[in-house]
Each structure stands twice: as C-alpha cells, then as structure tokens.
Tab-separated table of C-alpha atoms in Angstrom:
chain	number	residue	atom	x	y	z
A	9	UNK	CA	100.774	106.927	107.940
A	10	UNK	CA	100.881	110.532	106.947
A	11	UNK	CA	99.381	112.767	105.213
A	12	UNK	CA	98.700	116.748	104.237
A	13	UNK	CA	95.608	118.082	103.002
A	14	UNK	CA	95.402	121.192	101.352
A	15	UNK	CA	91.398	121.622	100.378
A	16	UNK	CA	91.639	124.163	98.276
A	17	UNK	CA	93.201	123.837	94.576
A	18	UNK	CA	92.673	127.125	93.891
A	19	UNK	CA	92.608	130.340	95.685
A	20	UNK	CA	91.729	133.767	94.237
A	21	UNK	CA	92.129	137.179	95.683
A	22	UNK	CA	92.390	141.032	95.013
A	23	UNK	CA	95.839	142.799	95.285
A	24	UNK	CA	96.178	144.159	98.810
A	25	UNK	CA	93.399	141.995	100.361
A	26	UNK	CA	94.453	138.969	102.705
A	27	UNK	CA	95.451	135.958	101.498
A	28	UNK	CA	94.971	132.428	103.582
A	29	UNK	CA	96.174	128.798	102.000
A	30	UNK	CA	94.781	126.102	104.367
A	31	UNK	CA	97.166	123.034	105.007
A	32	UNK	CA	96.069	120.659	107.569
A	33	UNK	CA	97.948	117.488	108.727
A	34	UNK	CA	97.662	113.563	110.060
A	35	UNK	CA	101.340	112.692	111.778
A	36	UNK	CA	101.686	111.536	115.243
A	37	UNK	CA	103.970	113.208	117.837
A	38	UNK	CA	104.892	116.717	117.022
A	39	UNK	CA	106.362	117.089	113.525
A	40	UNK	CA	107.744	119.847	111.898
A	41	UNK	CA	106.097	121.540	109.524
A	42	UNK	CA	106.807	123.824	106.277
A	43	UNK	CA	105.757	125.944	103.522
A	44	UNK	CA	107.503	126.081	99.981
A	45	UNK	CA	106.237	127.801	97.001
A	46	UNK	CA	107.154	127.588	93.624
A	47	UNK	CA	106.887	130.037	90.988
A	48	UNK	CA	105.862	129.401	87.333
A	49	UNK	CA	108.934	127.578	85.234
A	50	UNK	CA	110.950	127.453	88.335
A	51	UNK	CA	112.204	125.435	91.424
A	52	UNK	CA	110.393	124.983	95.020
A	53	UNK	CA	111.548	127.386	97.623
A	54	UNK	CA	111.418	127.402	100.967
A	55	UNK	CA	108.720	130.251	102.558
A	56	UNK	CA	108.677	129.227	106.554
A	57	UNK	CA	108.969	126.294	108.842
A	58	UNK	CA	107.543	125.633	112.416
A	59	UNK	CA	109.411	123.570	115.234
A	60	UNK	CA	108.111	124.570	118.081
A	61	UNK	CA	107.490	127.818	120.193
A	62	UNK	CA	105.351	130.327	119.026
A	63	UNK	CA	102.681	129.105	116.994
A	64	UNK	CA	103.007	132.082	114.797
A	65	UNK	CA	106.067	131.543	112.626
A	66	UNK	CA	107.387	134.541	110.090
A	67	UNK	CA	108.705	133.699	106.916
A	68	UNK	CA	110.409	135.145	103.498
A	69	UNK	CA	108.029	137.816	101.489
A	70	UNK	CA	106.262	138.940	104.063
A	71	UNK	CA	104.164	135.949	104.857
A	72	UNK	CA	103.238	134.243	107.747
A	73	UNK	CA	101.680	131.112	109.358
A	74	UNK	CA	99.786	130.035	112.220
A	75	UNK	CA	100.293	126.429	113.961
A	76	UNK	CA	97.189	125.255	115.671
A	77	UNK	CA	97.672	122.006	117.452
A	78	UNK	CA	94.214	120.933	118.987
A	79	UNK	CA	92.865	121.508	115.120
A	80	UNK	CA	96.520	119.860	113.634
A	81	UNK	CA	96.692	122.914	110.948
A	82	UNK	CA	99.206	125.431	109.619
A	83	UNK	CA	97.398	127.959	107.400
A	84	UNK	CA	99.868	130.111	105.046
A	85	UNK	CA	98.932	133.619	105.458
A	86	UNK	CA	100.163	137.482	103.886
A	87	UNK	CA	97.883	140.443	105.105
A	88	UNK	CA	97.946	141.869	101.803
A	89	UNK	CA	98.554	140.041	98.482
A	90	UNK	CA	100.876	141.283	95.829
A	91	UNK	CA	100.222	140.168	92.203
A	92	UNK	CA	103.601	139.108	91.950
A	93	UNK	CA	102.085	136.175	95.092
A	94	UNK	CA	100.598	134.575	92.300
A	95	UNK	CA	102.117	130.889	92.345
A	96	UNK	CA	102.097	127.586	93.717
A	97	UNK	CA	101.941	126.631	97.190
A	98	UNK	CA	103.038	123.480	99.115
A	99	UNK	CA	102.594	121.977	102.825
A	100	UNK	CA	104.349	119.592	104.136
A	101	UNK	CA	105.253	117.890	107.378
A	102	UNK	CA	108.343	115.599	108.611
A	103	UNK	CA	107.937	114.171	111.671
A	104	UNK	CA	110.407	114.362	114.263
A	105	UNK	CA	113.595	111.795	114.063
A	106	UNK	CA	112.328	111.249	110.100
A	107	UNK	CA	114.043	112.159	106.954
A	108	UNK	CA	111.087	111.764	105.263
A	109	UNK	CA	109.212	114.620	103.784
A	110	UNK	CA	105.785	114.556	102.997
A	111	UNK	CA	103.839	117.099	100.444
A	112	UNK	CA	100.389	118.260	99.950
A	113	UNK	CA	99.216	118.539	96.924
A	114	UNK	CA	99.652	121.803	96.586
A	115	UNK	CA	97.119	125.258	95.985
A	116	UNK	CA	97.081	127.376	92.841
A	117	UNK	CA	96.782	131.622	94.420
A	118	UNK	CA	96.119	133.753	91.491
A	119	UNK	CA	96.284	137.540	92.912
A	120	UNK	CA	94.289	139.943	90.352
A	121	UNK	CA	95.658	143.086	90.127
B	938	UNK	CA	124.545	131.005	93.419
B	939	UNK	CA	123.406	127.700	91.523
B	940	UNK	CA	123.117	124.979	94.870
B	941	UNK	CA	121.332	122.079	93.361
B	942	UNK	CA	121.779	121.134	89.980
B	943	UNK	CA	119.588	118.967	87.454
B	944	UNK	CA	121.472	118.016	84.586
B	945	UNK	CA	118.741	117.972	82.204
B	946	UNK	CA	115.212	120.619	82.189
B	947	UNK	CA	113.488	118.762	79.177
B	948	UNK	CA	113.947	115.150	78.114
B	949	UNK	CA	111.740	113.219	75.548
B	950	UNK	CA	112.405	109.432	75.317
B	951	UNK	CA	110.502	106.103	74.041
B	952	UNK	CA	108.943	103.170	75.822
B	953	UNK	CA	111.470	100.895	77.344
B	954	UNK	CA	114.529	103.014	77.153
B	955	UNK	CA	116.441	103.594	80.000
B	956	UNK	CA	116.622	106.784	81.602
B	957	UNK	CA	119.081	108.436	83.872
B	958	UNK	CA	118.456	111.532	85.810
B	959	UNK	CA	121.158	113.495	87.419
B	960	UNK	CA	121.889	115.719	90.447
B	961	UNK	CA	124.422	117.717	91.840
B	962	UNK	CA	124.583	119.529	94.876
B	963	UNK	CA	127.084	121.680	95.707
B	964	UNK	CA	126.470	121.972	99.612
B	965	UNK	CA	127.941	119.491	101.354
B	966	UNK	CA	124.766	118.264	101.841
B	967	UNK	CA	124.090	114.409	103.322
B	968	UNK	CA	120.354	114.130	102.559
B	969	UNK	CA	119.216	114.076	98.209
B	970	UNK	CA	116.207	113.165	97.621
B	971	UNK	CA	114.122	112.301	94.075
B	972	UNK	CA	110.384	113.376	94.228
B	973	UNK	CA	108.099	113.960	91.159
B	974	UNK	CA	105.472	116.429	90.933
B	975	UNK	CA	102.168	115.836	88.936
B	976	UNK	CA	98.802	118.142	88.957
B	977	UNK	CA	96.591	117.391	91.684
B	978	UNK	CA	99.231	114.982	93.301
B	979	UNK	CA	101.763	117.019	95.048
B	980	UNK	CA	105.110	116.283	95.182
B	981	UNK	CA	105.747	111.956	95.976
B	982	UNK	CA	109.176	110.927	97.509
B	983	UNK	CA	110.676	108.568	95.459
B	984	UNK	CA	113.814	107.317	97.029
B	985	UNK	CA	116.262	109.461	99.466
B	986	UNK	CA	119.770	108.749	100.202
B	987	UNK	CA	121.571	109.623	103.966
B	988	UNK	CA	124.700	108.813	103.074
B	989	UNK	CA	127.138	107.572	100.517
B	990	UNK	CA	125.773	104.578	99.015
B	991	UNK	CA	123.040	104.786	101.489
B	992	UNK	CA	119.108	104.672	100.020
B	993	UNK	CA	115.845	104.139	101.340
B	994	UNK	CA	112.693	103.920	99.292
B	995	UNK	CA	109.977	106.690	99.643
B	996	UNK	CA	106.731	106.291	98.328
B	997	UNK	CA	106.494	105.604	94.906
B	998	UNK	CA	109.909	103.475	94.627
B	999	UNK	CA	108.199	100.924	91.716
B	1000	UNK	CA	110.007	101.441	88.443
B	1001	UNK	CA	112.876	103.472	89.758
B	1002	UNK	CA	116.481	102.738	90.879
B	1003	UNK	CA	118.667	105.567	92.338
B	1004	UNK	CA	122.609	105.502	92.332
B	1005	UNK	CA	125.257	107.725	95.069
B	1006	UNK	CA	128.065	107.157	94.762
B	1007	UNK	CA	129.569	110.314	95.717
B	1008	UNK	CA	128.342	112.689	98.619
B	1009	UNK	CA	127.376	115.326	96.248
B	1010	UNK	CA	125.453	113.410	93.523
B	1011	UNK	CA	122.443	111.173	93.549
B	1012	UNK	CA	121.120	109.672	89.961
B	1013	UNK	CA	117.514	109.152	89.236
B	1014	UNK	CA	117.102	105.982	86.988
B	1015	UNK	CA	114.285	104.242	85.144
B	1016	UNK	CA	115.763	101.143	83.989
B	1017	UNK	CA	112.619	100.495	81.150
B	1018	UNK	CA	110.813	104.215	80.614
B	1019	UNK	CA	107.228	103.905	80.601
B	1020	UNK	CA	104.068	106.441	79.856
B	1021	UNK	CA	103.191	106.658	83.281
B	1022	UNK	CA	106.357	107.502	84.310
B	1023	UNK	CA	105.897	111.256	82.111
B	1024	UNK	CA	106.196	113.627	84.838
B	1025	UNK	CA	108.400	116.697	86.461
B	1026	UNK	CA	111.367	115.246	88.392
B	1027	UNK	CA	112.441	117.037	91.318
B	1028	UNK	CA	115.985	116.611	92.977
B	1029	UNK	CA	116.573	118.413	96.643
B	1030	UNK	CA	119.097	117.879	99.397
B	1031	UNK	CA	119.416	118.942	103.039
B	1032	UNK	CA	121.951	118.507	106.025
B	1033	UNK	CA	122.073	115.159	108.020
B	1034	UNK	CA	118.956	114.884	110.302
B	1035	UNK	CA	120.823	113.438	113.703
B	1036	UNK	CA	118.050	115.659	115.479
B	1037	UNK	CA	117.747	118.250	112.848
B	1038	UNK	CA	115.031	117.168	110.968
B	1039	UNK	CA	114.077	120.439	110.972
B	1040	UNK	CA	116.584	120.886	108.255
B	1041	UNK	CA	114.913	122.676	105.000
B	1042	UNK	CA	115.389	121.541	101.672
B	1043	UNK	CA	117.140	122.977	98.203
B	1044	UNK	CA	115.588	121.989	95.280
B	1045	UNK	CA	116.328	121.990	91.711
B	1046	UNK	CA	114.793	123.600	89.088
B	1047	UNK	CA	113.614	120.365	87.822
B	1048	UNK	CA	113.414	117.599	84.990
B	1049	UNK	CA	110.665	117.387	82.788
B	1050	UNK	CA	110.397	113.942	81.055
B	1051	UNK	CA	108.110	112.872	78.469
B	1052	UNK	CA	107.968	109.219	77.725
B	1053	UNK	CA	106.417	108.765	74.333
C-alpha cells in the first residue's frame, strides 16, 4: 500500500519569510513524486515533480523542493512567501510503472501580509 | 487555453437519482481519471481509464460507474445519488504511462455536487 502524509493542515507565515510544507511518503521502489496546488474556487495545478537526479527539483512560482530518500520526504519550499502563496497544497507520489496517483491530504498556507 | 473540461461547476440533486458527470479533454490525452476531494481527505482516485473503453478501479470505486467511450471523454456516474456521495469531483488526464509515469496531470476546475 501507499500512502502520503502531510502533518500539517495548516501553515502560517509572514510575507517574505520562508515557507516549508512537509510531505512525507510510504511506496516501495523509487516513485515519482509531485507537488500541485490549488488556489481558492479553482482547479489543481501542477508546481514541481521529482524523477530522479538532483534531489533538489525547481518548480513554477519560484518554489522549490527537496527529495530526501533515507528519510522518504519531499518538503515544498519558497525562500520568501508572497501573500498571493496563500492556497492549498497537495503531495503525491506514483510509483514507477503505475498509473495510479496517490494524494495527501493536503496543507492550508495562509501568508499574512 | 481551456484543456480539461467539466461540464457542470455546481449540481444539486436528490437521494436516488442518477447522476452523470462529464469530462472533456482536449489533449490527446490516454490517461482521465475521476478523484473527489473532501476536507481533511485529500484527493481519492475513483476510477481511471488507459484507453478507450479501458477502466480500472481506484480507491473509492463503491457507488460509482465510469463510461469512455471516446479517447477524449470519460463520464463520472452515480447510478442511485446518495448523501455521502456530496463532494467536489475532480476530472484530470495525462499521456500514456509506457515508462512515463512521470507524466503530470491537467485537471479541471471541478464539480461540486450536493446530494440532498
């Protein structure tokens, strides 16, 4: 089975401070992994995706996110937060030769201005 | 620049009425999925579809029936509505895995159904 934690529901930060959303994982082999966000009263987009290589993978909007295999984790991270970050964020892993995607349950960043 | 298309953002229906849900992609995509997204949940894979006629069940299957019969549209359908079943309804679709499975999904925008 697999599965993606996210532990945090909610994360809160100043504009212009770092921003981290924690996604951890539970597949066997080496799956891929992604970041989507959605933004209030629309669709999921994709942010960034990891297959293999550097374990620090650049994305849309200025974020980034760091694969750690001995700890199985792929934190989301921006080194400085924009209000306009404010939105939903989702995990999720496929593992290799799979079409099937598996979410977390998502976090909640609110970025106060 | 519309890609994936969801027929409907807000539908309200009753207990035991049958409900169809419809997508349309406009990428040439083989891969559509149906997930639904609830608070706290995540996003859980219904049923996907590889192919033309092609489905597999995902993880919440019970209570749901999907339809392809052409590449670029994949129906959601609840044969006998129920509360539990109230939820956002989210259609996506991605190029054939065949070693690409790193292959990102398009989503909609979503279909919000309330079963009263």
């Amino acid at each position: 089975a697999q599965s993606v934690a996210q532990p945090e529901d909610q994360v809160n930060v100043a504009e212009g401070n770092p921003l981290t959303v924690k996604c951890t994982y539970s597949v066997s082999g080496n799956p891929y992994l992604f970041w989507y966000v959605q933004y209030p009263n629309r669709g999921l987009q994709f942010l960034l995706k990891y297959i293999t290589g550097d374990n620090l993978v650049k994305g849309s909007y200025g974020f980034e996110a760091e694969f750690n295999k001995s700890q199985t984790s792929f934190h989301l991270k921006k080194p400085s937060a924009l209000v306009s970050d404010s939105a939903l964020y989702f995990c999720a892993v496929r593992p290799r030769g799979d079409y099937k995607l598996s979410f977390g349950a998502g976090t909640t960043v609110t970025v106060r201005a | 620049d519309v890609k994936v298309t969801q027929s409907s953002r807000y539908l309200v229906k009753r207990t035991g009425e049958k409900v169809f849900l419809e997508c349309v992609q406009d990428m040439d995509h083989e891969n559509m999925f149906w997930y639904r997204q609830d608070p706290g949940l995540g996003l859980r894979l219904i049923y996907f579809s590889y192919d033309v006629k092609m489905k597999e069940k995902g993880d919440i299957p019970e209570g749901y029936s999907v339809s392809r019969e052409k590449k670029e549209r994949f129906s959601l359908i609840l044969e006998s509505a129920s509360t539990n079943q109230t939820s956002m309804y989210l259609c996506a679709s991605s190029l054939g895995t065949g070693g690409s499975g790193a292959n990102v999904l398009t989503f909609g925008a979503g279909s919000r159904l309330t079963v009263l």
